[in-house]
PDB file of C-alpha atoms in Angstrom:
ATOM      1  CA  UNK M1191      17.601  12.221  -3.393  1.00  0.00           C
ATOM      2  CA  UNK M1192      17.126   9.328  -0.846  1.00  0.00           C
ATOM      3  CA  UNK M1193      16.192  10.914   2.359  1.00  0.00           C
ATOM      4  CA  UNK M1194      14.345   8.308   4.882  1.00  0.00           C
ATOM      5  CA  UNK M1195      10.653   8.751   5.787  1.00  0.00           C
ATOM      6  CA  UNK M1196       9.456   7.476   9.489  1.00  0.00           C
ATOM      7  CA  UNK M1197       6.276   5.282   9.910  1.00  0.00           C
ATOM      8  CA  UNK M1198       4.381   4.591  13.458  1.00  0.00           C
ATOM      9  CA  UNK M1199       2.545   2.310  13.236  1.00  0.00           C
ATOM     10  CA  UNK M1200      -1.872   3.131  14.038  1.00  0.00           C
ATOM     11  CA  UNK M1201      -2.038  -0.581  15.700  1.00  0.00           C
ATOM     12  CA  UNK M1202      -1.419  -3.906  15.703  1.00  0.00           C
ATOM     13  CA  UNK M1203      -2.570  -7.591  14.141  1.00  0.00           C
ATOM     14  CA  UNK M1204      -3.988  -9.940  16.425  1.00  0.00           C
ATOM     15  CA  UNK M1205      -3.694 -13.063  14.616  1.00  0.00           C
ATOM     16  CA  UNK M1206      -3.773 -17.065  15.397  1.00  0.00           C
ATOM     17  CA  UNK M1207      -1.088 -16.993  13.049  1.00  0.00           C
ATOM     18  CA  UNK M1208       2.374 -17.060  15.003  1.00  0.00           C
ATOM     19  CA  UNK M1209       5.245 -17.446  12.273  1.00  0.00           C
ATOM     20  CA  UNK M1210       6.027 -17.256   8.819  1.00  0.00           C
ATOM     21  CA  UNK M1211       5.533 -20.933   8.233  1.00  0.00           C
ATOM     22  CA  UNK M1212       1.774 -21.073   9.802  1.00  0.00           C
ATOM     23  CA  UNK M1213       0.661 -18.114   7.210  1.00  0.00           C
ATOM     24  CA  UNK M1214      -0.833 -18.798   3.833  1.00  0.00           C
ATOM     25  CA  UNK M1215       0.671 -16.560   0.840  1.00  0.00           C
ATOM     26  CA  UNK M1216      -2.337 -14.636   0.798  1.00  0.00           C
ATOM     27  CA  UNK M1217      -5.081 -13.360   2.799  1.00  0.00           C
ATOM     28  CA  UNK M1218      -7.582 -15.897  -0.207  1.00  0.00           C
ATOM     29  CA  UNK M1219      -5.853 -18.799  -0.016  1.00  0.00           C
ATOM     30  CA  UNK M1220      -7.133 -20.155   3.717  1.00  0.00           C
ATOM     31  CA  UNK M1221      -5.979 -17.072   5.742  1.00  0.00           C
ATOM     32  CA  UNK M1222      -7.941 -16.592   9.378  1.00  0.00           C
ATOM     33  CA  UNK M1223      -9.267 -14.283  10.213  1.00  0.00           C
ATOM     34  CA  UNK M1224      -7.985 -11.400  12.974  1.00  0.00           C
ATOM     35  CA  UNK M1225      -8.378  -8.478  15.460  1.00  0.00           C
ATOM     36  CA  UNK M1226      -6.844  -5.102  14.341  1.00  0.00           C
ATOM     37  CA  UNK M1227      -6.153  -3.274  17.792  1.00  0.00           C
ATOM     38  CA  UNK M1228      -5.824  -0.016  16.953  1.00  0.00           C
ATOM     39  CA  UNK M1229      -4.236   3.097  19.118  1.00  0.00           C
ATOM     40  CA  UNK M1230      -6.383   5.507  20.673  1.00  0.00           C
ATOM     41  CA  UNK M1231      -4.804   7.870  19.132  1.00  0.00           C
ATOM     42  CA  UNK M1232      -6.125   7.274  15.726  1.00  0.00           C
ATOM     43  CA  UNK M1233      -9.760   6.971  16.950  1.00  0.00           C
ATOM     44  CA  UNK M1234     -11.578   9.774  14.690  1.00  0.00           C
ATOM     45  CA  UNK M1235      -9.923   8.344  11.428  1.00  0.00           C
ATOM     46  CA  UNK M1236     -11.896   5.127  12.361  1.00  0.00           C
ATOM     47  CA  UNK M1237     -15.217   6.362  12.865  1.00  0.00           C
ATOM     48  CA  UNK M1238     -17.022   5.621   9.433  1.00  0.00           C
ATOM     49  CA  UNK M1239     -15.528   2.372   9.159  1.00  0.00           C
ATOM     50  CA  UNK M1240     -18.281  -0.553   9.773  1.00  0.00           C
ATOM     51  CA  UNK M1241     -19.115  -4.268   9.652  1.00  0.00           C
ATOM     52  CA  UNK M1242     -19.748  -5.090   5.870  1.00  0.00           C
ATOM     53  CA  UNK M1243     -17.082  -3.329   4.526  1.00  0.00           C
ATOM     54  CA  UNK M1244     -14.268  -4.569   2.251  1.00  0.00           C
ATOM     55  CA  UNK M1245     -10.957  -2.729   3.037  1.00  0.00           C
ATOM     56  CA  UNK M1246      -7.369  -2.732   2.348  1.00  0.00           C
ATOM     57  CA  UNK M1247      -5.468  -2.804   5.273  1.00  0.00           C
ATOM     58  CA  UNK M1248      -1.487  -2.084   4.545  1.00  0.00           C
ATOM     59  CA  UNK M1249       1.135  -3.352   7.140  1.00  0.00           C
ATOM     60  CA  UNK M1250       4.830  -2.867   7.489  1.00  0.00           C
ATOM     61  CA  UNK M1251       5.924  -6.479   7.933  1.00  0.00           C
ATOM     62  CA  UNK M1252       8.199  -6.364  10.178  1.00  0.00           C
ATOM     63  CA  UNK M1253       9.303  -9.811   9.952  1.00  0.00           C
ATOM     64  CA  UNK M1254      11.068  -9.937   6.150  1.00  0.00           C
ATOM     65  CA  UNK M1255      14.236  -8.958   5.476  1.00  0.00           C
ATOM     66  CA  UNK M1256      14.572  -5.862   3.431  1.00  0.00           C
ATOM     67  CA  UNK M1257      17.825  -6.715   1.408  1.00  0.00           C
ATOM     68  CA  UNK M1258      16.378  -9.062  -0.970  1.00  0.00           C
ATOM     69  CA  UNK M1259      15.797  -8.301  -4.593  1.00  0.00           C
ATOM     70  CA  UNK M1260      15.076 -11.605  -6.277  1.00  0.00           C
ATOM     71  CA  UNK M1261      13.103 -14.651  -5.061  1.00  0.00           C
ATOM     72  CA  UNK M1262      11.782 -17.639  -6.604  1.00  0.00           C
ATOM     73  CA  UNK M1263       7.999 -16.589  -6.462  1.00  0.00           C
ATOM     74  CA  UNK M1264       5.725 -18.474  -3.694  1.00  0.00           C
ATOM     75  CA  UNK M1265       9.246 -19.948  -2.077  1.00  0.00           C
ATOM     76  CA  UNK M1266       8.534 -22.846  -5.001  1.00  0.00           C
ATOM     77  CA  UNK M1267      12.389 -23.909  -5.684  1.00  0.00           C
ATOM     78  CA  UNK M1268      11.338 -24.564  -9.960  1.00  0.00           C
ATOM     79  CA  UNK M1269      10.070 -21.564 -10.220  1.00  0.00           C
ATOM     80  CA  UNK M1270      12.791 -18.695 -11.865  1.00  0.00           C
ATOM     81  CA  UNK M1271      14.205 -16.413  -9.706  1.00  0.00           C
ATOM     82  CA  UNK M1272      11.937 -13.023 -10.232  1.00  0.00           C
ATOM     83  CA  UNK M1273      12.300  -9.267  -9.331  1.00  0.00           C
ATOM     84  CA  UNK M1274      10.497  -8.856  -6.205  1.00  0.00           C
ATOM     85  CA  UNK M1275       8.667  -5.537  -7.478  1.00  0.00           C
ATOM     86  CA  UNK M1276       6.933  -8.893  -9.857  1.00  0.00           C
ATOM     87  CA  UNK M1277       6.256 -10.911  -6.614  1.00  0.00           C
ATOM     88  CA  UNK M1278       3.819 -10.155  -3.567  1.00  0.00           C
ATOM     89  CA  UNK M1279       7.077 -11.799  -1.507  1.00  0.00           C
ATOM     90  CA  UNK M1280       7.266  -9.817   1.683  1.00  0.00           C
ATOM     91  CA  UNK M1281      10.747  -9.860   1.813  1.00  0.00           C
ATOM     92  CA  UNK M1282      11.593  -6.704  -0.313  1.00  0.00           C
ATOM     93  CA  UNK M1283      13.277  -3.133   0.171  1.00  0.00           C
ATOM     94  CA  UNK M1284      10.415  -1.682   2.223  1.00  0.00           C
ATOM     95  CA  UNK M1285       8.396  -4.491   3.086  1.00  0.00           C
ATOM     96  CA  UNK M1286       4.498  -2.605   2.958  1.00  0.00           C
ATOM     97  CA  UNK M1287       2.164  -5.928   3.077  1.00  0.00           C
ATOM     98  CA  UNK M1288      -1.180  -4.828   1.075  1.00  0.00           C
ATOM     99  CA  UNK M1289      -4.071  -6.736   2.570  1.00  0.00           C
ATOM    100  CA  UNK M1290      -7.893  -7.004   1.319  1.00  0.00           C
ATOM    101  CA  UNK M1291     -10.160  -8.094   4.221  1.00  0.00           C
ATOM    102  CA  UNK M1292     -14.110  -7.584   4.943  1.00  0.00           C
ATOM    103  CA  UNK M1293     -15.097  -5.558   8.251  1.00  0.00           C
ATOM    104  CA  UNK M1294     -16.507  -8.575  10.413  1.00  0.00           C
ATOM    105  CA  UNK M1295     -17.356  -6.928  13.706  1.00  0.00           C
ATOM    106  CA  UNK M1296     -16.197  -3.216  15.226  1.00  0.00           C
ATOM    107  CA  UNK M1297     -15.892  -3.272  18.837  1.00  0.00           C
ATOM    108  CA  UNK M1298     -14.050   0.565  19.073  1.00  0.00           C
ATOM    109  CA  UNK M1299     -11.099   0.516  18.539  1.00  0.00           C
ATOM    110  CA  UNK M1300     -10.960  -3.462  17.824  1.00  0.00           C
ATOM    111  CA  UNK M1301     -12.020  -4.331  13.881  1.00  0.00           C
ATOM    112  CA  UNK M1302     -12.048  -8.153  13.215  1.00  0.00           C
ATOM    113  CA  UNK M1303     -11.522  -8.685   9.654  1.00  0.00           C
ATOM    114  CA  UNK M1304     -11.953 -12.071   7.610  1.00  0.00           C
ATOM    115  CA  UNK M1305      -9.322 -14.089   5.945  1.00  0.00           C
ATOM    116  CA  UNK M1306      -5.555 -11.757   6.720  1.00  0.00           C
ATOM    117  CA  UNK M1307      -2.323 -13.277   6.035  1.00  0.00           C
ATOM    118  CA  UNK M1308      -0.548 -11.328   8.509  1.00  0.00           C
ATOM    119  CA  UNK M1309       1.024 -12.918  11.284  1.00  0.00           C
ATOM    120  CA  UNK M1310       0.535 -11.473  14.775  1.00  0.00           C
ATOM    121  CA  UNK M1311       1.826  -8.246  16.126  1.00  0.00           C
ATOM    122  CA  UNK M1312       2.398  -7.318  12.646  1.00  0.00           C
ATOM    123  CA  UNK M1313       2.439  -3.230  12.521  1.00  0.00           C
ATOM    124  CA  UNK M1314      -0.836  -1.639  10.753  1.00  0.00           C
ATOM    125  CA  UNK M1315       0.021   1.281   9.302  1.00  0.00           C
ATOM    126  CA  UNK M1316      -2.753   2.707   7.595  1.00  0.00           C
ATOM    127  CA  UNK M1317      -6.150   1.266   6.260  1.00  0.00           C
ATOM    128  CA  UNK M1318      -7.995   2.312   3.093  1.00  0.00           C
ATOM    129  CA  UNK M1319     -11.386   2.005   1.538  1.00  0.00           C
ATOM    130  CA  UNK M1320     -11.486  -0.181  -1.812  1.00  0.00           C
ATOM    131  CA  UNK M1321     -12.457   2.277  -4.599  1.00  0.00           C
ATOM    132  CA  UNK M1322     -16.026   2.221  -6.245  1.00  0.00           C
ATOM    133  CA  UNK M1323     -16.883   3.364  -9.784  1.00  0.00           C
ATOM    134  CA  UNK M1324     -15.685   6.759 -10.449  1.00  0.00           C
ATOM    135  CA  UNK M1325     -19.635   7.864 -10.317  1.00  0.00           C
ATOM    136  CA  UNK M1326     -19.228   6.236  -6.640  1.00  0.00           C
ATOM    137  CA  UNK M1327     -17.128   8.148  -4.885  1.00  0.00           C
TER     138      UNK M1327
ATOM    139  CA  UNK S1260       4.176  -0.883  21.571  1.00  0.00           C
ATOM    140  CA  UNK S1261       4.949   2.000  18.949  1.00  0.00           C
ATOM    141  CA  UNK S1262       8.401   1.381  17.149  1.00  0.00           C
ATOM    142  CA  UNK S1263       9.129   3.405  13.972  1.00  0.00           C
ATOM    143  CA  UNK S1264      10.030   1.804  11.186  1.00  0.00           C
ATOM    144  CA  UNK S1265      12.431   3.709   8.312  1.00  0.00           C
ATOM    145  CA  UNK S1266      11.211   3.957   4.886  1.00  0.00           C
ATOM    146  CA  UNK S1267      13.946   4.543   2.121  1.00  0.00           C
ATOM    147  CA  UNK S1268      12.648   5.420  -1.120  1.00  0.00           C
ATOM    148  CA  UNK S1269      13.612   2.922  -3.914  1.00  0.00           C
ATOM    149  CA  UNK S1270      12.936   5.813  -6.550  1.00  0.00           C
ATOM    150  CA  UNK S1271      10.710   9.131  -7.867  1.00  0.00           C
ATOM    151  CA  UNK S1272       7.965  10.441  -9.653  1.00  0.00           C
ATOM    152  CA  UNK S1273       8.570  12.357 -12.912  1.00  0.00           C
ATOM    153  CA  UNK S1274       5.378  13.914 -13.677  1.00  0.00           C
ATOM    154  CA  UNK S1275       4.481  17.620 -14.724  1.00  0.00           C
ATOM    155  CA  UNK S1276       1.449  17.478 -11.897  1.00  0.00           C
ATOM    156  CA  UNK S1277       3.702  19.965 -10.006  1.00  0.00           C
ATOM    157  CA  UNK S1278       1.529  20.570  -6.894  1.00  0.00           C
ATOM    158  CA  UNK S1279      -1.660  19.136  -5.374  1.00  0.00           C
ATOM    159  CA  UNK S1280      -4.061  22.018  -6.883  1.00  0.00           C
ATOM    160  CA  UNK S1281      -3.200  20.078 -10.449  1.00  0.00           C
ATOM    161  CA  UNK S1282      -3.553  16.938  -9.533  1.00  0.00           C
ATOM    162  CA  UNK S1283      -6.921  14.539 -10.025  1.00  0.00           C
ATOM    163  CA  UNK S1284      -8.467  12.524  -7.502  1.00  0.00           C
ATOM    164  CA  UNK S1285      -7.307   9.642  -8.679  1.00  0.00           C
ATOM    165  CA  UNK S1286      -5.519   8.243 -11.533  1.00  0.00           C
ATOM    166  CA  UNK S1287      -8.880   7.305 -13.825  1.00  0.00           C
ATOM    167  CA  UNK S1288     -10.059  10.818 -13.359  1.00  0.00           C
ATOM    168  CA  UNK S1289      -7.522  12.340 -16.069  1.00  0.00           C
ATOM    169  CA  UNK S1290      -4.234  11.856 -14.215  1.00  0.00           C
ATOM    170  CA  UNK S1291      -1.166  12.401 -16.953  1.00  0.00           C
ATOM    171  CA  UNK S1292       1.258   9.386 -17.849  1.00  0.00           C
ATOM    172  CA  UNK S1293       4.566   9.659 -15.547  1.00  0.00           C
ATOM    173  CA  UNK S1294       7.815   8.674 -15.188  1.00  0.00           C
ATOM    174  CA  UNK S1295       8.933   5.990 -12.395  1.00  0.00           C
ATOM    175  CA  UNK S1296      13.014   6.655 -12.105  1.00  0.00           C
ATOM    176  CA  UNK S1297      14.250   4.188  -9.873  1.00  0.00           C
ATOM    177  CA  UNK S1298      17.263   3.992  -8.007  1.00  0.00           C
ATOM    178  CA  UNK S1299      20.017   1.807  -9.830  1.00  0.00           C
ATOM    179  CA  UNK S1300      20.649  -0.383  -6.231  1.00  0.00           C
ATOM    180  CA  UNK S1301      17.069  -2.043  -6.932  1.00  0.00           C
ATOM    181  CA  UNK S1302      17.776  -2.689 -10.654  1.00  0.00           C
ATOM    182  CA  UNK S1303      17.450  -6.696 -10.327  1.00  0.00           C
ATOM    183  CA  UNK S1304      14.005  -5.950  -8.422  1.00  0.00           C
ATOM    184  CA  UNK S1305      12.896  -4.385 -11.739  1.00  0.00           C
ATOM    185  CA  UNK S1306      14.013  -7.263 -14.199  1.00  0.00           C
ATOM    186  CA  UNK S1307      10.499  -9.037 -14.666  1.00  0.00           C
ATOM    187  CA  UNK S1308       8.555  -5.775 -15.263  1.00  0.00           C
ATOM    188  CA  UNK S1309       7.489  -5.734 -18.997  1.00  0.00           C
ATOM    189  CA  UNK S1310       5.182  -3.113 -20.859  1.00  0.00           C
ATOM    190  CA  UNK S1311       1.578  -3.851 -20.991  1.00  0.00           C
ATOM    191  CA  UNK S1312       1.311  -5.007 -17.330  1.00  0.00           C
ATOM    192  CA  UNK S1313      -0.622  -3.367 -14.413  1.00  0.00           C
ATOM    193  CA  UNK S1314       1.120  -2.521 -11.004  1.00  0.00           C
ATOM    194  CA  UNK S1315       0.081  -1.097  -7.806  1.00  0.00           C
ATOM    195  CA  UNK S1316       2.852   1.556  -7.053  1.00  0.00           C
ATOM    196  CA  UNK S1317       3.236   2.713  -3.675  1.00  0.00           C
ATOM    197  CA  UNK S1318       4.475   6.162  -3.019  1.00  0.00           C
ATOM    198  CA  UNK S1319       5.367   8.634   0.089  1.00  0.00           C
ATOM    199  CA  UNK S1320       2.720  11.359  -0.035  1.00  0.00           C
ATOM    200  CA  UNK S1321       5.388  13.696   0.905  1.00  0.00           C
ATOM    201  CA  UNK S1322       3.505  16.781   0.770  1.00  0.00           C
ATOM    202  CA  UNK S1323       0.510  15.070   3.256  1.00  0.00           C
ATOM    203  CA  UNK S1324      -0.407  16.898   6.426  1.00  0.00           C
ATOM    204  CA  UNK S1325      -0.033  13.628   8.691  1.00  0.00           C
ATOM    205  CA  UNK S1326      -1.690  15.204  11.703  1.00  0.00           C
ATOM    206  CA  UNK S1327      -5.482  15.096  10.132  1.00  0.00           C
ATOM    207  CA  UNK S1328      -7.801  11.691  10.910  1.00  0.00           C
ATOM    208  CA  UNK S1329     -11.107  13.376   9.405  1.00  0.00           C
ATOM    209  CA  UNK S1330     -11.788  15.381   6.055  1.00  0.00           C
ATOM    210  CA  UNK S1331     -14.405  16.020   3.603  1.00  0.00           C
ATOM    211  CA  UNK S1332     -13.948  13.848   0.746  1.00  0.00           C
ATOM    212  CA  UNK S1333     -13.150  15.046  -2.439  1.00  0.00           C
ATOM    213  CA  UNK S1334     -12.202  18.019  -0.271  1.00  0.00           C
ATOM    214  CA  UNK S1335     -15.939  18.944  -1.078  1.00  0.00           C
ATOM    215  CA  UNK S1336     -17.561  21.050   1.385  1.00  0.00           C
ATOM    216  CA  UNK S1337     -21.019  19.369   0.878  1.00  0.00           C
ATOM    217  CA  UNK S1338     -19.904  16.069   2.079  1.00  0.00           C
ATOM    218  CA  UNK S1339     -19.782  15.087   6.571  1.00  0.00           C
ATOM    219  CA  UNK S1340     -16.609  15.292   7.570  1.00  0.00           C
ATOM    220  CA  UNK S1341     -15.176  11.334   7.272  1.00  0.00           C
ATOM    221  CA  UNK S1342     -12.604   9.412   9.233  1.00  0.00           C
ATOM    222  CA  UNK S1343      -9.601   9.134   6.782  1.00  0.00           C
ATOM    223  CA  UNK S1344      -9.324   5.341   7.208  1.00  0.00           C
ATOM    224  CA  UNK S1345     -12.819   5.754   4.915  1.00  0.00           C
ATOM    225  CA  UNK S1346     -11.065   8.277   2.224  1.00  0.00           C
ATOM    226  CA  UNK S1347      -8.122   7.988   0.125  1.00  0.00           C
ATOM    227  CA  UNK S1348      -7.065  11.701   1.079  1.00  0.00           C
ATOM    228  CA  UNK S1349      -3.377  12.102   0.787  1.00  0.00           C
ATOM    229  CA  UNK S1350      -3.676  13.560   4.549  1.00  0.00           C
ATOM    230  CA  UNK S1351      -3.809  10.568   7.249  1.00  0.00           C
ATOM    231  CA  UNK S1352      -1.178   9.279   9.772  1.00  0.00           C
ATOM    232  CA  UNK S1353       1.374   7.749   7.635  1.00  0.00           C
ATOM    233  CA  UNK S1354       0.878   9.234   4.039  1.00  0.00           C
ATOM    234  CA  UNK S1355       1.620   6.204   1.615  1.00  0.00           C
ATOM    235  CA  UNK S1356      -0.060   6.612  -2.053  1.00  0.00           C
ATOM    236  CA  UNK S1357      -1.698   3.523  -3.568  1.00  0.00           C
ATOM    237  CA  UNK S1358      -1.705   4.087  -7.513  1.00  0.00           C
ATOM    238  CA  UNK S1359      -3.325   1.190 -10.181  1.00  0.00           C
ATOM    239  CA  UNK S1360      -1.088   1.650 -13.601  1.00  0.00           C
ATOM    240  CA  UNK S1361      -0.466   0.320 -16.565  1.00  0.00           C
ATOM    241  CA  UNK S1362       2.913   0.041 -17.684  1.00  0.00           C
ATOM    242  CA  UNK S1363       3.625   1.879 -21.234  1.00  0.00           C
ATOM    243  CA  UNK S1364       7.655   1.621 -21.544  1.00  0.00           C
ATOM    244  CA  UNK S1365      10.512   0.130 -19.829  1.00  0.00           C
ATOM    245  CA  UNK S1366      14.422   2.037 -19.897  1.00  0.00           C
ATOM    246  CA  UNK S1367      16.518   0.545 -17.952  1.00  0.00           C
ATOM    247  CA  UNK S1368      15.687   1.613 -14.468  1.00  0.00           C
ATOM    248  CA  UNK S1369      13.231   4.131 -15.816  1.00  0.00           C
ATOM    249  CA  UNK S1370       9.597   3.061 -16.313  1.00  0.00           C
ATOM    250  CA  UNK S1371       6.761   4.938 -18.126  1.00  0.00           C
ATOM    251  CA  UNK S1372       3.120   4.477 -16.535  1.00  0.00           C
ATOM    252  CA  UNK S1373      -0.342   5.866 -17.585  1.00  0.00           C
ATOM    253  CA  UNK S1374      -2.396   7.795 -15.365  1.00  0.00           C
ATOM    254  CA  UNK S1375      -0.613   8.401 -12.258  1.00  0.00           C
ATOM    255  CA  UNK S1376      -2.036  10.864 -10.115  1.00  0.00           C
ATOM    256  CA  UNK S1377       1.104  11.277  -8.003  1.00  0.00           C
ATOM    257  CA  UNK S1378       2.819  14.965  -7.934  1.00  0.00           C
ATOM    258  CA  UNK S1379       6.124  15.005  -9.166  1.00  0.00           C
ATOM    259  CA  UNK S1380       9.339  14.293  -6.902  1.00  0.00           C
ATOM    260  CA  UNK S1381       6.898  11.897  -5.090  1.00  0.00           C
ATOM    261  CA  UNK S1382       8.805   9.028  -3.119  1.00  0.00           C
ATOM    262  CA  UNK S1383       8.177   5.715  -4.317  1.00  0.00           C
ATOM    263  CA  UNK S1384       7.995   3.317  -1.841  1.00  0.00           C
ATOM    264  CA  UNK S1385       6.821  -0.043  -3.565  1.00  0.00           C
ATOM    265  CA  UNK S1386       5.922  -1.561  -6.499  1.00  0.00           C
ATOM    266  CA  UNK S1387       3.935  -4.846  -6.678  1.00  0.00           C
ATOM    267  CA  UNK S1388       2.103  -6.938  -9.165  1.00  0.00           C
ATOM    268  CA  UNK S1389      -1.660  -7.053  -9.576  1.00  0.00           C
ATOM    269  CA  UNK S1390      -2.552 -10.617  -8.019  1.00  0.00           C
ATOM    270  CA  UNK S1391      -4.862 -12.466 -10.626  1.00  0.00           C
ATOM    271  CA  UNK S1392      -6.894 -15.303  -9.363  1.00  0.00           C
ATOM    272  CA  UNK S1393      -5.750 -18.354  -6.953  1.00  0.00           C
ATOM    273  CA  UNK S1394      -4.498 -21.036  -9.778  1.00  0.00           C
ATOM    274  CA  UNK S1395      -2.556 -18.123 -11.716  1.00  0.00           C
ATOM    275  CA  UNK S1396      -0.278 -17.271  -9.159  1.00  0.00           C
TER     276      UNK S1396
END
């Protein structure tokens, strides 16, 4: 029933933001913003995105530690100690950040996006559009 | 600069969408409710989720073709083909499933969602919590 799935990754954050302790809990909350380098390879699967454009870019963070089930939500120490499936904590069983940024500037296979909470070098591995109306699509 | 990271699935789909011909687009376009039946070594991830909240469950499109960077959205001949970093096809490098629900029961380590678009025997990957604004986190 469990058999293990392999990710690689499309590219990589360029961030100011160098360790855990420098990075705001969430891309809203005062987050800079970034460069996602992305691998030639994946070049045709970024050729409709463009400047203007809100997008969810999912990461694997590769910095959290996957054995955790239960944190106190935010690191806040008064705070009860909470499922992590309840918590945005990156430190969960497979530890898939889930980022919405803005499309700033597309310089090939460079994107700079506004206000990401990922720290640099963090993995990309895979971007999305954010979902209009059903009419929309 | 391209490690691969494992995913191990904390759990599966029980829906009766048994192949991609039955499935909506997405979950707001007439998806079925489901069943998420999670494995019991992340039980005290699952202790905060309640019925009546939304989640964003992530899943391992496990029947993706991972090889594909354009399509025609909506797999509608009509359309240009599109890069899939600007579709939500199930086919793109590394397949993972974002799904809005709403969650209808809670048994034990067996949760009931609406509208889940997701075939069944789909890999779930992650769960997380729909962030609400700044000062209610």
């Amino acid at each position: 029933m469990t058999g293990v799935y392999e990710i690689t990754p499309i590219g990589r954050v360029e961030s100011p933001l160098l360790e855990r302790g420098m990075a705001p809990r969430q891309g809203d909350e005062g987050a800079p913003d970034a460069w996602l380098a992305f691998e030639p390879r994946v070049r045709d699967g970024l050729q409709d995105v463009r400047a203007g454009q809100e997008l969810l870019v999912l990461t694997w963070l590769d910095r959290a530690t996957r054995e955790v089930l239960t944190v106190r939500p935010r690191g806040e120490g008064d705070r009860p100690l909470t499922g992590v499936f309840s918590t945005r904590s990156p430190d969960r069983p497979n530890p898939i950040g889930l980022h919405r940024v803005r499309v700033l500037e597309v310089d090939g296979l460079r994107v700079k996006v506004g206000d990401l909470e990922a720290l640099d070098g963090t993995p990309i591995v895979d971007v999305k559009p954010v979902l209009g109306q059903v009419n929309e699509r």
